[in-house]
Short mmCIF file of C-alpha atoms in Angstrom, two decimals:
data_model
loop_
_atom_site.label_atom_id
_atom_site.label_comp_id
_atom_site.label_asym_id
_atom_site.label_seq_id
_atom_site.Cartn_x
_atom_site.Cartn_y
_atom_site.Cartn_z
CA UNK I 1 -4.47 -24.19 -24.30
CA UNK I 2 -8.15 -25.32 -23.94
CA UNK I 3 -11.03 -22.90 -23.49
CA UNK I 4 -11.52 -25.29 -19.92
CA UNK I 5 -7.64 -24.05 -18.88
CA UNK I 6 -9.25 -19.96 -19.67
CA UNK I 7 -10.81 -18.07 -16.57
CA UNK I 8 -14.25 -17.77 -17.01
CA UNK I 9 -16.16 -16.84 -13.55
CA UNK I 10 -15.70 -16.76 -9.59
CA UNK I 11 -17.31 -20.59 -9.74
CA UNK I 12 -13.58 -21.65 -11.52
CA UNK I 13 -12.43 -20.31 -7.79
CA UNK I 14 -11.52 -23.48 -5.24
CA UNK I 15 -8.60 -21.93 -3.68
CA UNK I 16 -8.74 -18.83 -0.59
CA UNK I 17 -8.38 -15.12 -2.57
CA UNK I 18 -5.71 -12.96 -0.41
CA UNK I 19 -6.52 -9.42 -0.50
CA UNK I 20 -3.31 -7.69 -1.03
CA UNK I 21 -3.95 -3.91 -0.38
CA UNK I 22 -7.01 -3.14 2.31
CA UNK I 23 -7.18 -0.86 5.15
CA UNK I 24 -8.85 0.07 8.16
CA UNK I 25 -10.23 3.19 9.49
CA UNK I 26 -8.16 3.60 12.53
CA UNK I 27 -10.72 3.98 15.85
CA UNK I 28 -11.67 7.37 17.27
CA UNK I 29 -9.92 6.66 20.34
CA UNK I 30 -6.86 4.74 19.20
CA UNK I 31 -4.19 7.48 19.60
CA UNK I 32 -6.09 8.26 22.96
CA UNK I 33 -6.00 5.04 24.17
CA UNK I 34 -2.24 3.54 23.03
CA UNK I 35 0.32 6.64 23.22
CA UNK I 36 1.41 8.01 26.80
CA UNK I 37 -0.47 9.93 28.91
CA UNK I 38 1.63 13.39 27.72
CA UNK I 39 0.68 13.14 24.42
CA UNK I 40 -2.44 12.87 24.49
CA UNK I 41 -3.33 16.24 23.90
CA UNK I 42 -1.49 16.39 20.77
CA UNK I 43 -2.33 13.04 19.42
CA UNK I 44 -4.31 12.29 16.53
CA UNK I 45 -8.12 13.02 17.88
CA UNK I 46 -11.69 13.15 16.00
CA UNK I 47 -13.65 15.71 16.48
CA UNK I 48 -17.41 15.24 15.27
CA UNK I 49 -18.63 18.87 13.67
CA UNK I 50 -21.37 19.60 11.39
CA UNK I 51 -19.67 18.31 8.20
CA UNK I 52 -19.08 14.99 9.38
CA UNK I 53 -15.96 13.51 11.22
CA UNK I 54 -12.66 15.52 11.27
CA UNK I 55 -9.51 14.23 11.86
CA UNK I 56 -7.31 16.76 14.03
CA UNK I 57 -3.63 16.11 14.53
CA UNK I 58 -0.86 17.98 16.59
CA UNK I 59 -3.39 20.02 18.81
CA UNK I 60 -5.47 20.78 15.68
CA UNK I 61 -2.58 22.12 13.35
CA UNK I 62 -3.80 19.53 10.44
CA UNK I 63 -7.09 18.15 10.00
CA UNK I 64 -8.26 15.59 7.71
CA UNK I 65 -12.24 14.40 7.10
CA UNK I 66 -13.85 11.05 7.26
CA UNK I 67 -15.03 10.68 4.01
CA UNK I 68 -13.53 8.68 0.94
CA UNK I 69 -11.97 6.24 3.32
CA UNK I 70 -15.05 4.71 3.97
CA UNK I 71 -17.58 4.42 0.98
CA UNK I 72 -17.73 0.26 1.60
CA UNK I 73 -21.59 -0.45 0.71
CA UNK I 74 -22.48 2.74 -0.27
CA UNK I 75 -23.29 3.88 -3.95
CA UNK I 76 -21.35 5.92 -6.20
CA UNK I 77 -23.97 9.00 -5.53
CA UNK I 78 -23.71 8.76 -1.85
CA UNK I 79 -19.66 9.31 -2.13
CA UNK I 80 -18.07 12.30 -0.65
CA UNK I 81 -15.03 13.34 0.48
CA UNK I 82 -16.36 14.79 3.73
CA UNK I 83 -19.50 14.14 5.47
CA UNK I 84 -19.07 10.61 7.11
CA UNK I 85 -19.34 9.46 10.64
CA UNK I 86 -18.00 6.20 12.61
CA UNK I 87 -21.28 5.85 13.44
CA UNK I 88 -22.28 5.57 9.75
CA UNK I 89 -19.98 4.22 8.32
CA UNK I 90 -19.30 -0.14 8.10
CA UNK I 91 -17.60 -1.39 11.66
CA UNK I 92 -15.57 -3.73 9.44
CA UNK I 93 -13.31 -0.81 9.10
CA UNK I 94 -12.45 -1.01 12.65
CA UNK I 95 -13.75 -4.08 14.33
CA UNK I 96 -12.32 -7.15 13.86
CA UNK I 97 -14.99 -9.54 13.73
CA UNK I 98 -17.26 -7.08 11.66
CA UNK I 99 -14.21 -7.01 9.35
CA UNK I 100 -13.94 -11.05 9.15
CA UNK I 101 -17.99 -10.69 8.44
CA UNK I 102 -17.44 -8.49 5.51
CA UNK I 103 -14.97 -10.68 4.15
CA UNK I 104 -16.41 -13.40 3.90
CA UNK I 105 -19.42 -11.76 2.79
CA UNK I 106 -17.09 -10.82 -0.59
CA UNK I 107 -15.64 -14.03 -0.47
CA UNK I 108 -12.26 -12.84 0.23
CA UNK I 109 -10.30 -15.25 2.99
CA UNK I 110 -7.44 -13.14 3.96
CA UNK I 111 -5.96 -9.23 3.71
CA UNK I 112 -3.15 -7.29 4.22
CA UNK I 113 -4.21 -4.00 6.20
CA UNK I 114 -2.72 -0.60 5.08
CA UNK I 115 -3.47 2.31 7.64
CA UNK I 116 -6.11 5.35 6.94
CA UNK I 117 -5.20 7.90 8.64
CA UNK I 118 -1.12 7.41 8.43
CA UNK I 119 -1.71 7.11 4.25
CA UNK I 120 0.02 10.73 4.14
CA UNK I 121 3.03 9.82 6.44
CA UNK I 122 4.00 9.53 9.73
CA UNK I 123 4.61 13.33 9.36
CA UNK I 124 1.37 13.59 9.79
CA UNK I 125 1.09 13.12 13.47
CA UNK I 126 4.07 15.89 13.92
CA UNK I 127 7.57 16.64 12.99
CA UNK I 128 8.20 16.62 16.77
CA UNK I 129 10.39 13.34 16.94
CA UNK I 130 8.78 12.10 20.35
CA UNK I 131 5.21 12.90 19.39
CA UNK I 132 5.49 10.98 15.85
CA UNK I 133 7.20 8.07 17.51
CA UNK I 134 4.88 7.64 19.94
CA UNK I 135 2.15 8.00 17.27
CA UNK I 136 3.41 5.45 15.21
CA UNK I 137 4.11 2.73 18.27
CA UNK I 138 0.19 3.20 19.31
CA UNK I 139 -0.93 2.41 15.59
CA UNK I 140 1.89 -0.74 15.14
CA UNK I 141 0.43 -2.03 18.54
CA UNK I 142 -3.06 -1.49 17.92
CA UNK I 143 -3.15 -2.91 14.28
CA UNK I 144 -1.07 -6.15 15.91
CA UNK I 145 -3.95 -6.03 18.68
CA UNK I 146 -6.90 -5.79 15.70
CA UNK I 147 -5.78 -8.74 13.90
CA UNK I 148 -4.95 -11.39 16.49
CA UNK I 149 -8.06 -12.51 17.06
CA UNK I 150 -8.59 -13.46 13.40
CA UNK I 151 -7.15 -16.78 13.19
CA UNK I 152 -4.46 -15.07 10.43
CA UNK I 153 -6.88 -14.11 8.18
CA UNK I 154 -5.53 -10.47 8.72
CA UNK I 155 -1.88 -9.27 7.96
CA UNK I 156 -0.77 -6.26 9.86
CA UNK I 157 1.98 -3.74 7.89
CA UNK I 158 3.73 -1.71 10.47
CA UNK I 159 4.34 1.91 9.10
CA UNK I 160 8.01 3.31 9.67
CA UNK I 161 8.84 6.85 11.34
CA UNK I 162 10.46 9.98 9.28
CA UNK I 163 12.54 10.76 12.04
CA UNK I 164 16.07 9.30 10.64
CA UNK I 165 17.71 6.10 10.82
CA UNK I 166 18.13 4.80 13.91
CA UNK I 167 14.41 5.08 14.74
CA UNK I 168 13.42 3.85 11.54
CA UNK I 169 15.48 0.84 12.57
CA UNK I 170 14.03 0.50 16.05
CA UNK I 171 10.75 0.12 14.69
CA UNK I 172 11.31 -2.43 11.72
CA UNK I 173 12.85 -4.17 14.76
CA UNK I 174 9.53 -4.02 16.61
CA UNK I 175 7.78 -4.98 13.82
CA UNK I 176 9.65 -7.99 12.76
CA UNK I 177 9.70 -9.25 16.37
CA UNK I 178 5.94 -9.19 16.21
CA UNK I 179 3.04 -9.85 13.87
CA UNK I 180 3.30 -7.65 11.25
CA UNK I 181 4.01 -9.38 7.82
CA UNK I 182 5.85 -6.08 6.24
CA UNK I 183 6.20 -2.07 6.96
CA UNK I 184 5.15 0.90 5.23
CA UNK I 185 7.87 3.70 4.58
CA UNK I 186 6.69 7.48 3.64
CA UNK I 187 10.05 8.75 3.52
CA UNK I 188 13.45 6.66 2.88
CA UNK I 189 15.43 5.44 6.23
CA UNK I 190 17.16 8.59 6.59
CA UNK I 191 13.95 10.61 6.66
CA UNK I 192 14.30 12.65 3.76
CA UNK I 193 13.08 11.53 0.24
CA UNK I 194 16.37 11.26 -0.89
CA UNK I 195 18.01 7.73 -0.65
CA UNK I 196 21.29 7.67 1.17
CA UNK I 197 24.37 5.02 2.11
CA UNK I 198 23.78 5.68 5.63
CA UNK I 199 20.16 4.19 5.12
CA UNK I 200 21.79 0.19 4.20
CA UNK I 201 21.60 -1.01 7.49
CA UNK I 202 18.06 -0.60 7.21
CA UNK I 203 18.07 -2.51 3.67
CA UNK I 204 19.67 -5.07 5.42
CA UNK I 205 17.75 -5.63 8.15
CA UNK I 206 14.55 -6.16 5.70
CA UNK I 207 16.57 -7.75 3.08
CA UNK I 208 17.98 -10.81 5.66
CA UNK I 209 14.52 -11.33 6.99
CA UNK I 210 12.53 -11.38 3.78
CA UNK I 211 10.56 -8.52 5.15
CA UNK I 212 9.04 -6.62 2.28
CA UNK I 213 8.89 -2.83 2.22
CA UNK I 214 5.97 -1.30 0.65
CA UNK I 215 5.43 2.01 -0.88
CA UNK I 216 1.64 3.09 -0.85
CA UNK I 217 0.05 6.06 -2.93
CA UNK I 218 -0.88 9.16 -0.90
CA UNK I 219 2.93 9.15 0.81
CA UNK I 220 6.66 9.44 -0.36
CA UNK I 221 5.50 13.36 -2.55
CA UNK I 222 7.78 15.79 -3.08
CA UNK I 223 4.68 18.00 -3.63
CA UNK I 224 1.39 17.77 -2.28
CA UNK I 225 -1.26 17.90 -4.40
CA UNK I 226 -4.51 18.42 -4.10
CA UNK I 227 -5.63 19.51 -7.66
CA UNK I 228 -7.55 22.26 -6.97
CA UNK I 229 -10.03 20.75 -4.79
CA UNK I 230 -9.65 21.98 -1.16
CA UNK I 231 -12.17 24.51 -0.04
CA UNK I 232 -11.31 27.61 1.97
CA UNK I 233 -12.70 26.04 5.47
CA UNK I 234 -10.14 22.77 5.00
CA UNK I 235 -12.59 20.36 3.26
CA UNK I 236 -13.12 19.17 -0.23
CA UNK I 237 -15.07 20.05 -3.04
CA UNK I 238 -16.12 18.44 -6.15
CA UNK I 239 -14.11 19.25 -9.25
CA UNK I 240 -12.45 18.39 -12.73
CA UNK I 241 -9.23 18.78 -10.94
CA UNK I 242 -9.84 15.95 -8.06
CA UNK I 243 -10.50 13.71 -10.63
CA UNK I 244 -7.77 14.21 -12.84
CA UNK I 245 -5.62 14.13 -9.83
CA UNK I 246 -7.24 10.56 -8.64
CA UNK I 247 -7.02 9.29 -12.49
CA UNK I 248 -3.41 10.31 -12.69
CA UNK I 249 -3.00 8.72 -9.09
CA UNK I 250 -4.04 5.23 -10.30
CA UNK I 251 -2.25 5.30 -13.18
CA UNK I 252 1.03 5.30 -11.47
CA UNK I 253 1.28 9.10 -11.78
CA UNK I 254 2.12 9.39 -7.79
CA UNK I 255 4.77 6.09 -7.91
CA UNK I 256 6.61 6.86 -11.14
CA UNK I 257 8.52 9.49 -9.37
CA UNK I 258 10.00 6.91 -6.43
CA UNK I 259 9.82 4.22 -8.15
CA UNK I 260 12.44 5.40 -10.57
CA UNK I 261 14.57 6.91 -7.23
CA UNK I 262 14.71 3.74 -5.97
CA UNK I 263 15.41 1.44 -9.21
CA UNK I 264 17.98 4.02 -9.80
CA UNK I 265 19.50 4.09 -6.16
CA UNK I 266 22.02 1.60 -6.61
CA UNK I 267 20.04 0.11 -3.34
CA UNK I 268 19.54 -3.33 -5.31
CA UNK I 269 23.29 -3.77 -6.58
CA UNK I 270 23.83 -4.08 -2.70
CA UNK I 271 20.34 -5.94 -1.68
CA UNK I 272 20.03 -8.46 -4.56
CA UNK I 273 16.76 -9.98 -2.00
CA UNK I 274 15.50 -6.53 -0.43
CA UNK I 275 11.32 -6.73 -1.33
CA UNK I 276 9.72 -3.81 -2.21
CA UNK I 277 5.75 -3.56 -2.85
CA UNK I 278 4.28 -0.33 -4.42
CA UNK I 279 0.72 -0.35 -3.72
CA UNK I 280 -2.75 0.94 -5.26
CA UNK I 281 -0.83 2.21 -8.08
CA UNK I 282 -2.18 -0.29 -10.29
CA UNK I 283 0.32 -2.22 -13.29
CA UNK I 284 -0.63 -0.78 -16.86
CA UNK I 285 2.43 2.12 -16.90
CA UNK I 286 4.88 -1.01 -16.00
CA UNK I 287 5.77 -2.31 -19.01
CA UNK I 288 6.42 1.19 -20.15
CA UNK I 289 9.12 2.49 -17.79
CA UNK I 290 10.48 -0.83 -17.97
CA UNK I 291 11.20 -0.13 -21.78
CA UNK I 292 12.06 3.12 -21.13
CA UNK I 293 14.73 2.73 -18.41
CA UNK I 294 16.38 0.20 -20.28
CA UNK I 295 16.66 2.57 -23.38
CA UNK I 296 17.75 4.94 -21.47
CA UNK I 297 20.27 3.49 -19.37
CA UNK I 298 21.71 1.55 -22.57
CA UNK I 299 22.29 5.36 -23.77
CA UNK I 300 23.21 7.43 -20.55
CA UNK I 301 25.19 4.75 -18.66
CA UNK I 302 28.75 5.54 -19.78
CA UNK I 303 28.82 9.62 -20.02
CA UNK I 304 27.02 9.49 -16.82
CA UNK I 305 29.04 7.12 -14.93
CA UNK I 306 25.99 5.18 -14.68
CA UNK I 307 27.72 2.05 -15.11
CA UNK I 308 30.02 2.41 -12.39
CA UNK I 309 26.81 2.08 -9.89
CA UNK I 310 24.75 -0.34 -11.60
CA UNK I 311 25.61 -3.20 -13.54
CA UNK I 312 22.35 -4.81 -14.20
CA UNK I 313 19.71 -3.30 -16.62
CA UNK I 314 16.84 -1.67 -14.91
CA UNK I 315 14.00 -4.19 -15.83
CA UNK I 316 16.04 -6.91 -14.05
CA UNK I 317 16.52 -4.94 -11.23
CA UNK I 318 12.54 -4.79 -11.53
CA UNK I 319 11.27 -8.15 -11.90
CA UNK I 320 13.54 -9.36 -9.12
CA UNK I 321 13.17 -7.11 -6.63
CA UNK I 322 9.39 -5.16 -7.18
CA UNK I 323 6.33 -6.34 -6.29
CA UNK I 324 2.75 -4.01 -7.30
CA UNK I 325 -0.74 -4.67 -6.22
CA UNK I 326 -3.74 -3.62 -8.92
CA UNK I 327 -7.15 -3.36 -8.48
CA UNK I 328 -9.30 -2.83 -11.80
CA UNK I 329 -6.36 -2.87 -14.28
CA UNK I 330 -7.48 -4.62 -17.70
CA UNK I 331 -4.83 -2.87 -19.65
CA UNK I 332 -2.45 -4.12 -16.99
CA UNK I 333 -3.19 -8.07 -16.97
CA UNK I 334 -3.05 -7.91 -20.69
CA UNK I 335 0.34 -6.83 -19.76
CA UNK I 336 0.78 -9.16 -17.55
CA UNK I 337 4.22 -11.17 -19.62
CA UNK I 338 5.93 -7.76 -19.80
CA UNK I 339 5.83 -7.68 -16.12
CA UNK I 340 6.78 -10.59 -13.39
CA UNK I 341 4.15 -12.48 -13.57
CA UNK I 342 4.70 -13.85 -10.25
CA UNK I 343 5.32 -10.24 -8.54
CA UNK I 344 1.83 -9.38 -9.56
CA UNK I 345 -1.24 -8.52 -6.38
CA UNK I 346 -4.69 -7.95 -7.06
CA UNK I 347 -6.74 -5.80 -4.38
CA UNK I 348 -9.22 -4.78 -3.18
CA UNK I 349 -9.24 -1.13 -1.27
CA UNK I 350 -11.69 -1.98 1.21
CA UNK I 351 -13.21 0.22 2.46
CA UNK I 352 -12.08 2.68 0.57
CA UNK I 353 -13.54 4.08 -2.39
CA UNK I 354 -11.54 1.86 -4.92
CA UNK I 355 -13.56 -0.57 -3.25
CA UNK I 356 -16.50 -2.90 -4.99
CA UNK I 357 -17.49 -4.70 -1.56
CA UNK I 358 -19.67 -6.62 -1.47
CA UNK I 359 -19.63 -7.53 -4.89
CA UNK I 360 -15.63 -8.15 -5.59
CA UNK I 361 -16.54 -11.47 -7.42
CA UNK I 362 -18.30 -9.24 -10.54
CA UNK I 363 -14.75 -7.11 -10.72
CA UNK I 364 -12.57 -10.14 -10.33
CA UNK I 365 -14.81 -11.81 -13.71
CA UNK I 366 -14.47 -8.43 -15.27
CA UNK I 367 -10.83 -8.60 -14.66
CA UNK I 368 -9.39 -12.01 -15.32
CA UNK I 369 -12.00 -12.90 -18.35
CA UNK I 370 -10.19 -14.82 -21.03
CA UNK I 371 -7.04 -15.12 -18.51
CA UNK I 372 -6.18 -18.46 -18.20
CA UNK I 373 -6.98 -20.11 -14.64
CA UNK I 374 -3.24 -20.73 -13.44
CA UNK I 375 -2.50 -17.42 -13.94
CA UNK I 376 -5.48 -15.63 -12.34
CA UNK I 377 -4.36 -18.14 -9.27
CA UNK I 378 -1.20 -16.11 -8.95
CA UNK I 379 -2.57 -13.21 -8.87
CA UNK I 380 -5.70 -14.00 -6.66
CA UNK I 381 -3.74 -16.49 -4.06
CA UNK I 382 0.19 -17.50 -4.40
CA UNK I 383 1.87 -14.32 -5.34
CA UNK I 384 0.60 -12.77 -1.86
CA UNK I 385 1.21 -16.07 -0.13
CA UNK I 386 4.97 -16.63 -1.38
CA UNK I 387 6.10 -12.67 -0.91
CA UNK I 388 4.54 -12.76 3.22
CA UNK I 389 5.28 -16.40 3.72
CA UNK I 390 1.56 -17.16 4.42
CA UNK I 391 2.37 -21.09 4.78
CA UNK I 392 -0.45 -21.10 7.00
CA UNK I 393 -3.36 -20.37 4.22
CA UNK I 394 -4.76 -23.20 2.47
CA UNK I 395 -4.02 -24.44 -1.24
CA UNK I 396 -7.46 -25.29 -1.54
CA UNK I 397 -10.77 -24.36 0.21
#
């Protein structure tokens, strides 16, 4: 290898980046505007108060501030976890041609959009099974509505209900008959976080389409947690504990746990094709469960009955069937031939507060340095392209 084949700078770039992880802030008014006229009372609402933009869901029962979804432009000492208005913050977060401005303004040419507001769960809207169902149609048909007038450039992920099977299936049938390039699951099929053999119709489904299925930090917890850091009136405060919480979040604290459920599911001895993205958990602890699931399967298998279930070794399973999106992840790209390197997404959280809008190029240097130029390709362009079947974005630009 020549230091002319080695990554150097953004100018080496003459291909479109895909964005594989971004997300709007769902409108004010969606939920009033897209569920039936019942519902509306219930449905997810914002209510403008003193402290900034609140969230209310189910009549009021949860609420949830504007804040750290929407730091895009700001500096690190303007950043708060409550406080923040859709008046202040960027309209790219929910306006589609503001959006397509602030891309190209960080020289990114296309994104897949994760939700805001649904990063919890569709539990969030209600455990009542009409009420979250109707929820979740108004957010799959409004994100389909936000991105159609982009000319592709924006990739819609339908998010799946908690409310069993057969709705979970009705709605990855929506979504597949539609726009949307993938779906977003916060519990599995059968609505528990517990995988099940009645949920393998739903495998199917997304395994004979190609449709991947991604896993996104925030959802899929057995336990919330907040780390200390929620004040007495429902809003945040500053603390040790939130950032511990956020370090161990993006270090594939929050995925380890169902991302070991589902290599260890049996799921993939069935669905040797299924797709399955975990996203904003970043790369680095990869190589390390992979090691350690092996080892550990090599010892357990046969007392455990292990073997009877699974007949491949976990990191197989892995590399096949796993795709993860990372954002700033050194540790992770030197890491990059432990993983697959062609199951590999870089990000970039916009407009959240992973974000480095407008100024993505100085991250992507930071990054890549040293890396050579194929490779960074992959992970900037065809890995996103090959797992959505984006035949429609250019090689070249």
């Amino acid at each position: 290898m020549t230091e002319t084949d080695l990554f150097h700078d953004v100018s080496c770039i003459d291909y479109p980046i895909v964005d594989a992880d971004a997300h709007v802030n769902e409108p004010p008014n969606l939920w009033q505007d897209w569920v039936p006229g019942k519902w509306k009372e219930r449905a997810p609402k914002v209510v403008h108060t003193e402290k900034g933009d609140l969230w209310h869901f189910d009549g009021g029962k949860h609420t949830w501030p504007v804040g750290l979804t929407a730091t895009a432009g700001q500096s690190y000492f303007e950043f708060a976890p409550m406080g923040q208005t859709y008046e202040s913050m960027r309209p790219g977060s929910f306006d589609t041609q503001a959006r397509l401005a602030d891309m190209d303004a960080d020289g990114i040419y296309a994104q897949v959009l994760y939700p805001s507001v649904t990063l919890t769960g569709a539990r969030i809207y209600s455990n009542e099974r009409e009420l979250q169902l109707a929820c979740v149609r108004a957010y799959n048909d409004w994100i389909e509505a936000f991105c159609k007038g982009s000319a592709g450039r924006l990739l819609p992920q339908a998010i799946i209900p908690t409310t069993g099977l057969e709705d979970a299936l009705a709605e990855l049938d929506f979504a597949m008959k539609g726009s949307h390039r993938g779906a977003v699951i916060s519990s599995f099929p059968n609505g528990s976080l517990s995988p099940r053999a009645e949920d393998d119709p739903f495998w199917s489904k997304a395994q004979e389409a190609g449709f991947p299925i991604a896993v996104h930090i925030g959802s899929f917890l057995r336990v919330r947690h907040d780390g200390g850091a929620r004040s007495d009136d429902g809003g945040w405060k500053g603390s040790l504990a939130f950032v511990s919480r956020a370090a161990w979040t993006k270090a594939g604290g929050q995925t380890l746990d169902v991302a070991c459920d589902l290599l260890f599911s049996g799921i993939f001895q069935r669905y040797p094709r299924l797709k399955i993205v975990l996203v904003e958990a970043n790369i680095g602890w990869i190589p390390t469960l992979l090691e350690q699931s092996d080892d550990m399967f090599r010892r357990y298998r046969w007392w455990t009955g292990a073997h009877k279930e699974m007949s491949e070794m976990p990191s197989r399973i892995f590399h096949r069937n796993f795709f993860a999106t990372f954002m700033v992840d050194r540790s992770g790209v030197e890491l990059r031939h432990r993983m697959n390197l062609d199951h590999i997404l870089w990000s970039t959280d916009y407009p959240h507060s992973g974000t480095d809008w407008p100024n993505s190029s100085i991250t992507i240097e930071r990054v890549f340095q040293g890396v050579p130029r194929r490779e960074v390709k992959k992970m900037l362009r065809d890995n996103c392209v090959a797992l959505y079947g984006l035949d429609e974005i250019p090689e070249r630009l």
